[in-house]
mmCIF file of C-alpha atoms in Angstrom:
data_model
loop_
_atom_site.group_PDB
_atom_site.id
_atom_site.type_symbol
_atom_site.label_atom_id
_atom_site.label_comp_id
_atom_site.label_asym_id
_atom_site.label_seq_id
_atom_site.Cartn_x
_atom_site.Cartn_y
_atom_site.Cartn_z
ATOM 1 C CA MET A 1 43.322 -23.723 39.069
ATOM 2 C CA PHE A 2 43.812 -27.245 39.502
ATOM 3 C CA LYS A 3 44.776 -28.915 42.412
ATOM 4 C CA ALA A 4 41.819 -27.809 43.919
ATOM 5 C CA LEU A 5 41.841 -30.417 46.978
ATOM 6 C CA ALA A 6 44.879 -30.004 47.878
ATOM 7 C CA PRO A 7 44.352 -29.748 51.565
ATOM 8 C CA PHE A 8 40.662 -31.397 52.116
ATOM 9 C CA LEU A 9 42.804 -34.809 50.524
ATOM 10 C CA LEU A 10 44.960 -35.529 53.589
ATOM 11 C CA LEU A 11 41.228 -36.405 55.117
ATOM 12 C CA VAL A 12 40.050 -39.044 52.985
ATOM 13 C CA SER A 13 43.772 -40.615 51.979
ATOM 14 C CA SER A 14 42.807 -43.232 53.786
ATOM 15 C CA GLY A 15 39.550 -44.291 51.687
ATOM 16 C CA LEU A 16 41.044 -43.866 48.394
ATOM 17 C CA GLN A 17 40.122 -46.952 46.686
ATOM 18 C CA ALA A 18 41.034 -48.779 43.854
ATOM 19 C CA GLN A 19 40.741 -46.055 40.319
ATOM 20 C CA PRO A 20 36.745 -45.308 38.939
ATOM 21 C CA SER A 21 36.238 -46.771 35.731
ATOM 22 C CA LEU A 22 35.927 -42.982 32.861
ATOM 23 C CA HIS A 23 32.799 -43.435 31.091
ATOM 24 C CA THR A 24 32.236 -42.517 27.531
ATOM 25 C CA ASP A 25 28.572 -43.023 26.673
ATOM 26 C CA LEU A 26 27.134 -39.444 27.471
ATOM 27 C CA PRO A 27 28.443 -36.530 25.576
ATOM 28 C CA LEU A 28 31.037 -35.497 27.852
ATOM 29 C CA ASN A 29 33.488 -38.133 29.398
ATOM 30 C CA TYR A 30 33.071 -38.595 33.235
ATOM 31 C CA LEU A 31 32.934 -41.228 36.931
ATOM 32 C CA ALA A 32 30.185 -41.829 38.481
ATOM 33 C CA HIS A 33 29.739 -43.025 42.520
ATOM 34 C CA VAL A 34 25.426 -44.073 42.032
ATOM 35 C CA ASP A 35 23.117 -46.324 42.795
ATOM 36 C CA GLU A 36 21.404 -47.449 38.998
ATOM 37 C CA GLN A 37 18.693 -48.816 40.378
ATOM 38 C CA ALA A 38 17.513 -45.846 42.551
ATOM 39 C CA ARG A 39 14.843 -43.290 41.588
ATOM 40 C CA ASN A 40 14.864 -39.774 42.046
ATOM 41 C CA ARG A 41 17.856 -39.635 43.665
ATOM 42 C CA PRO A 42 19.818 -36.226 43.906
ATOM 43 C CA LEU A 43 22.430 -36.185 41.311
ATOM 44 C CA VAL A 44 25.472 -34.000 42.262
ATOM 45 C CA ILE A 45 27.736 -33.194 38.980
ATOM 46 C CA PHE A 46 31.511 -32.220 39.603
ATOM 47 C CA LEU A 47 32.867 -29.678 37.147
ATOM 48 C CA HIS A 48 36.799 -29.133 37.758
ATOM 49 C CA GLY A 49 38.817 -26.046 37.374
ATOM 50 C CA SER A 50 40.618 -25.503 33.906
ATOM 51 C CA GLY A 51 44.418 -27.840 33.805
ATOM 52 C CA SER A 52 42.543 -30.745 35.775
ATOM 53 C CA ASN A 53 40.551 -33.871 34.992
ATOM 54 C CA GLU A 54 37.469 -35.568 35.723
ATOM 55 C CA GLN A 55 39.778 -36.956 39.415
ATOM 56 C CA ASP A 56 39.684 -33.042 40.766
ATOM 57 C CA LEU A 57 36.988 -33.493 42.958
ATOM 58 C CA PHE A 58 35.411 -36.969 43.290
ATOM 59 C CA GLU A 59 36.779 -37.730 46.400
ATOM 60 C CA LEU A 60 34.221 -35.248 47.558
ATOM 61 C CA ARG A 61 31.778 -37.820 47.319
ATOM 62 C CA GLU A 62 33.154 -39.194 50.248
ATOM 63 C CA GLU A 63 32.451 -36.410 52.103
ATOM 64 C CA LEU A 64 29.014 -35.951 51.413
ATOM 65 C CA PRO A 65 25.482 -37.547 51.892
ATOM 66 C CA LYS A 66 25.785 -41.187 51.116
ATOM 67 C CA ASP A 67 22.275 -41.675 49.405
ATOM 68 C CA TYR A 68 22.934 -39.048 46.377
ATOM 69 C CA ASN A 69 24.536 -40.308 42.847
ATOM 70 C CA TYR A 70 28.078 -38.611 42.279
ATOM 71 C CA LEU A 71 29.395 -38.103 38.374
ATOM 72 C CA SER A 72 32.450 -36.040 37.476
ATOM 73 C CA VAL A 73 32.847 -35.104 34.535
ATOM 74 C CA ARG A 74 35.611 -34.494 32.429
ATOM 75 C CA ALA A 75 35.776 -30.841 30.447
ATOM 76 C CA PRO A 76 36.190 -31.262 26.988
ATOM 77 C CA LYS A 77 39.353 -28.508 25.539
ATOM 78 C CA THR A 78 42.298 -30.897 26.210
ATOM 79 C CA MET A 79 45.177 -28.510 27.283
ATOM 80 C CA GLU A 80 47.928 -31.568 27.452
ATOM 81 C CA PRO A 81 47.325 -34.936 28.269
ATOM 82 C CA ASP A 82 45.488 -35.718 31.991
ATOM 83 C CA HIS A 83 44.681 -31.916 31.746
ATOM 84 C CA TYR A 84 41.335 -30.038 30.595
ATOM 85 C CA GLN A 85 39.429 -27.429 30.400
ATOM 86 C CA TRP A 86 35.714 -25.529 30.030
ATOM 87 C CA PHE A 87 36.890 -22.498 27.702
ATOM 88 C CA ALA A 88 40.014 -20.906 26.954
ATOM 89 C CA LYS A 89 41.075 -17.306 28.982
ATOM 90 C CA LYS A 90 40.127 -14.410 27.014
ATOM 91 C CA GLY A 91 42.458 -11.766 27.002
ATOM 92 C CA GLU A 92 45.046 -10.913 29.561
ATOM 93 C CA GLY A 93 43.611 -8.327 31.712
ATOM 94 C CA ALA A 94 40.090 -9.726 34.183
ATOM 95 C CA TYR A 95 39.260 -13.076 33.803
ATOM 96 C CA ASP A 96 36.724 -14.104 30.827
ATOM 97 C CA GLY A 97 36.091 -17.208 28.852
ATOM 98 C CA ASP A 98 36.338 -16.915 24.642
ATOM 99 C CA THR A 99 32.586 -16.284 24.096
ATOM 100 C CA SER A 100 32.788 -19.913 21.196
ATOM 101 C CA ASP A 101 34.173 -21.846 23.850
ATOM 102 C CA LEU A 102 31.828 -20.989 26.734
ATOM 103 C CA LYS A 103 29.151 -21.771 23.912
ATOM 104 C CA ALA A 104 29.351 -25.208 22.634
ATOM 105 C CA SER A 105 30.545 -26.032 26.266
ATOM 106 C CA GLY A 106 27.780 -24.307 27.846
ATOM 107 C CA GLN A 107 25.312 -26.531 24.901
ATOM 108 C CA MET A 108 26.931 -29.835 25.755
ATOM 109 C CA LEU A 109 27.358 -29.719 29.829
ATOM 110 C CA LEU A 110 23.218 -28.704 29.231
ATOM 111 C CA ALA A 111 22.515 -31.931 27.129
ATOM 112 C CA PHE A 112 24.971 -34.419 29.902
ATOM 113 C CA ILE A 113 22.618 -32.998 32.782
ATOM 114 C CA GLU A 114 19.848 -34.174 30.129
ATOM 115 C CA LYS A 115 21.001 -37.863 29.132
ATOM 116 C CA ALA A 116 22.494 -38.131 32.005
ATOM 117 C CA ARG A 117 18.924 -36.958 34.457
ATOM 118 C CA ALA A 118 16.982 -39.959 31.472
ATOM 119 C CA LYS A 119 20.188 -42.563 32.780
ATOM 120 C CA TYR A 120 19.815 -41.619 36.246
ATOM 121 C CA LEU A 121 16.121 -41.946 36.665
ATOM 122 C CA THR A 122 15.846 -38.525 38.709
ATOM 123 C CA ASP A 123 14.302 -34.730 37.781
ATOM 124 C CA ALA A 124 15.815 -31.481 36.527
ATOM 125 C CA SER A 125 15.757 -30.524 40.037
ATOM 126 C CA ASN A 126 17.281 -33.230 41.706
ATOM 127 C CA VAL A 127 20.686 -32.354 39.863
ATOM 128 C CA TYR A 128 23.062 -29.940 41.755
ATOM 129 C CA LEU A 129 26.392 -29.525 39.695
ATOM 130 C CA VAL A 130 29.137 -28.699 42.672
ATOM 131 C CA GLY A 131 31.883 -26.517 40.359
ATOM 132 C CA PHE A 132 35.542 -25.174 41.701
ATOM 133 C CA SER A 133 37.025 -22.547 39.491
ATOM 134 C CA GLN A 134 36.009 -22.600 36.337
ATOM 135 C CA GLY A 135 34.436 -25.446 36.489
ATOM 136 C CA ALA A 136 32.226 -23.199 39.064
ATOM 137 C CA MET A 137 32.321 -20.586 36.107
ATOM 138 C CA MET A 138 30.484 -23.160 33.872
ATOM 139 C CA SER A 139 28.118 -24.103 37.181
ATOM 140 C CA TYR A 140 27.240 -20.108 37.129
ATOM 141 C CA GLU A 141 27.035 -20.123 33.379
ATOM 142 C CA VAL A 142 24.721 -23.279 32.162
ATOM 143 C CA ALA A 143 22.554 -22.707 35.392
ATOM 144 C CA LEU A 144 22.088 -18.753 35.244
ATOM 145 C CA ARG A 145 21.088 -19.353 31.593
ATOM 146 C CA HIS A 146 18.788 -22.302 31.883
ATOM 147 C CA PRO A 147 17.650 -22.411 35.388
ATOM 148 C CA GLU A 148 14.833 -25.149 34.571
ATOM 149 C CA ALA A 149 17.624 -27.333 33.973
ATOM 150 C CA VAL A 150 18.993 -28.059 37.892
ATOM 151 C CA GLY A 151 18.276 -27.353 40.972
ATOM 152 C CA GLY A 152 20.780 -25.574 42.419
ATOM 153 C CA ILE A 153 24.563 -24.994 42.124
ATOM 154 C CA ALA A 154 27.752 -24.618 43.933
ATOM 155 C CA ALA A 155 30.454 -22.136 42.758
ATOM 156 C CA MET A 156 33.903 -22.699 44.551
ATOM 157 C CA GLY A 157 36.357 -20.687 43.982
ATOM 158 C CA GLY A 158 34.523 -19.251 41.464
ATOM 159 C CA LYS A 159 33.112 -16.047 39.794
ATOM 160 C CA VAL A 160 30.144 -14.651 37.356
ATOM 161 C CA LEU A 161 32.332 -13.959 33.949
ATOM 162 C CA PRO A 162 31.553 -10.402 32.725
ATOM 163 C CA VAL A 163 30.610 -12.054 29.127
ATOM 164 C CA LEU A 164 27.600 -13.555 31.304
ATOM 165 C CA GLN A 165 27.225 -10.905 33.287
ATOM 166 C CA ALA A 166 26.438 -8.057 30.587
ATOM 167 C CA GLU A 167 23.728 -10.767 29.162
ATOM 168 C CA LEU A 168 21.286 -11.441 32.055
ATOM 169 C CA THR A 169 18.651 -9.979 33.701
ATOM 170 C CA PRO A 170 15.653 -10.187 36.211
ATOM 171 C CA ASP A 171 13.777 -13.774 35.338
ATOM 172 C CA GLU A 172 11.136 -14.912 37.461
ATOM 173 C CA SER A 173 12.345 -18.204 35.995
ATOM 174 C CA ARG A 174 15.487 -17.953 37.935
ATOM 175 C CA ARG A 175 14.832 -16.032 40.899
ATOM 176 C CA THR A 176 14.068 -19.445 43.249
ATOM 177 C CA LEU A 177 17.316 -21.381 42.078
ATOM 178 C CA PRO A 178 19.790 -22.383 45.283
ATOM 179 C CA VAL A 179 22.861 -21.608 44.924
ATOM 180 C CA PHE A 180 25.915 -22.016 47.284
ATOM 181 C CA ILE A 181 28.748 -19.742 46.639
ATOM 182 C CA GLY A 182 32.461 -20.717 48.952
ATOM 183 C CA HIS A 183 35.524 -18.926 47.904
ATOM 184 C CA GLY A 184 38.909 -17.588 49.755
ATOM 185 C CA THR A 185 39.932 -14.819 51.545
ATOM 186 C CA ALA A 186 43.641 -15.335 50.320
ATOM 187 C CA ASP A 187 43.287 -16.994 46.939
ATOM 188 C CA PRO A 188 45.996 -15.779 44.073
ATOM 189 C CA ILE A 189 44.149 -17.103 41.433
ATOM 190 C CA ILE A 190 40.541 -16.132 41.773
ATOM 191 C CA PRO A 191 40.311 -12.516 44.377
ATOM 192 C CA TYR A 192 38.354 -12.811 46.681
ATOM 193 C CA HIS A 193 36.854 -10.085 45.696
ATOM 194 C CA ASP A 194 35.373 -12.427 42.631
ATOM 195 C CA GLY A 195 33.780 -14.601 44.936
ATOM 196 C CA THR A 196 31.819 -11.083 46.521
ATOM 197 C CA GLU A 197 30.815 -9.988 43.185
ATOM 198 C CA ALA A 198 29.367 -12.521 42.002
ATOM 199 C CA ASN A 199 26.699 -12.781 45.577
ATOM 200 C CA THR A 200 25.906 -8.983 45.363
ATOM 201 C CA PHE A 201 25.513 -9.484 41.170
ATOM 202 C CA LEU A 202 23.085 -12.460 41.748
ATOM 203 C CA LYS A 203 21.174 -10.910 44.443
ATOM 204 C CA THR A 204 20.472 -7.642 41.513
ATOM 205 C CA LEU A 205 18.765 -11.078 39.538
ATOM 206 C CA ALA A 206 16.461 -11.401 42.552
ATOM 207 C CA LEU A 207 18.465 -14.816 43.723
ATOM 208 C CA GLU A 208 19.411 -15.215 47.398
ATOM 209 C CA PRO A 209 23.196 -17.182 46.988
ATOM 210 C CA GLU A 210 24.241 -18.572 50.179
ATOM 211 C CA PHE A 211 27.922 -17.104 50.696
ATOM 212 C CA HIS A 212 30.483 -18.920 52.602
ATOM 213 C CA ALA A 213 33.991 -16.510 52.863
ATOM 214 C CA TYR A 214 36.599 -18.955 54.915
ATOM 215 C CA PRO A 215 39.752 -16.797 56.001
ATOM 216 C CA GLY A 216 42.766 -17.694 55.278
ATOM 217 C CA VAL A 217 42.142 -20.294 52.557
ATOM 218 C CA GLY A 218 43.752 -20.107 49.043
ATOM 219 C CA HIS A 219 42.646 -21.809 45.721
ATOM 220 C CA SER A 220 41.260 -24.532 47.066
ATOM 221 C CA ILE A 221 38.622 -26.038 48.600
ATOM 222 C CA SER A 222 39.294 -26.463 52.388
ATOM 223 C CA ALA A 223 37.601 -28.809 55.008
ATOM 224 C CA LEU A 224 34.806 -26.884 56.301
ATOM 225 C CA GLU A 225 34.105 -25.520 52.799
ATOM 226 C CA VAL A 226 33.426 -29.492 52.186
ATOM 227 C CA GLN A 227 30.833 -29.328 55.622
ATOM 228 C CA ASP A 228 29.610 -26.466 54.566
ATOM 229 C CA LEU A 229 28.343 -27.680 50.926
ATOM 230 C CA ARG A 230 27.253 -31.050 52.538
ATOM 231 C CA ALA A 231 24.895 -29.235 55.184
ATOM 232 C CA TRP A 232 23.939 -27.344 52.020
ATOM 233 C CA LEU A 233 23.129 -29.796 49.948
ATOM 234 C CA GLU A 234 21.147 -31.698 53.493
ATOM 235 C CA ARG A 235 19.072 -29.072 53.626
ATOM 236 C CA LEU A 236 17.795 -28.992 49.921
ATOM 237 C CA ASN A 237 17.037 -32.953 51.014
ATOM 238 C CA PRO A 238 16.045 -33.089 54.234
#
């Protein structure tokens, strides 16, 4: 569930610069590309997938709006050196998460968002979670339980976990939450129908997600999806 950007990296490799420094001053370790003096800049927080790390999505910022702040978070659970996850997979059937892991990681991510907002001088309405695979699942986990904490989420190659679906009912506080869903039709890890089911489920909660299918794309992020993500972010902050 890592190497999210395998096709995309070919497009940006020529622009890669020196290895960014890992920051450890907030509840989760992270990389940052920010203007610390600017107030109320949109803040994008990247959430990587299982088995990956904070480097995986960070290059996306090169193709996204330039006047945003960008953080890329390391998941809290170590699988092996340089490989991390947000939660352990539960059982052998349909992809679900260990409840205790989800709760602990969700609370850590929520605390990270709050402290990042304070450090980088922005409001909750300007915070956007951008997650891939397990990171997309965490975007749903935090934003659907705590819609007041963020301004929107982008879930790429992910799903709404069964444990979360079972606990949510329509709520007026989340119905205006902007949601971008992107999924490759040839995804062998998190099947395409998990993306369409997430879209359908969110509509039962009175949300209006923006859904994008990417024909022939597997468990990765295509250049077209990055373009669509950029357009979505720009529409939220015209």
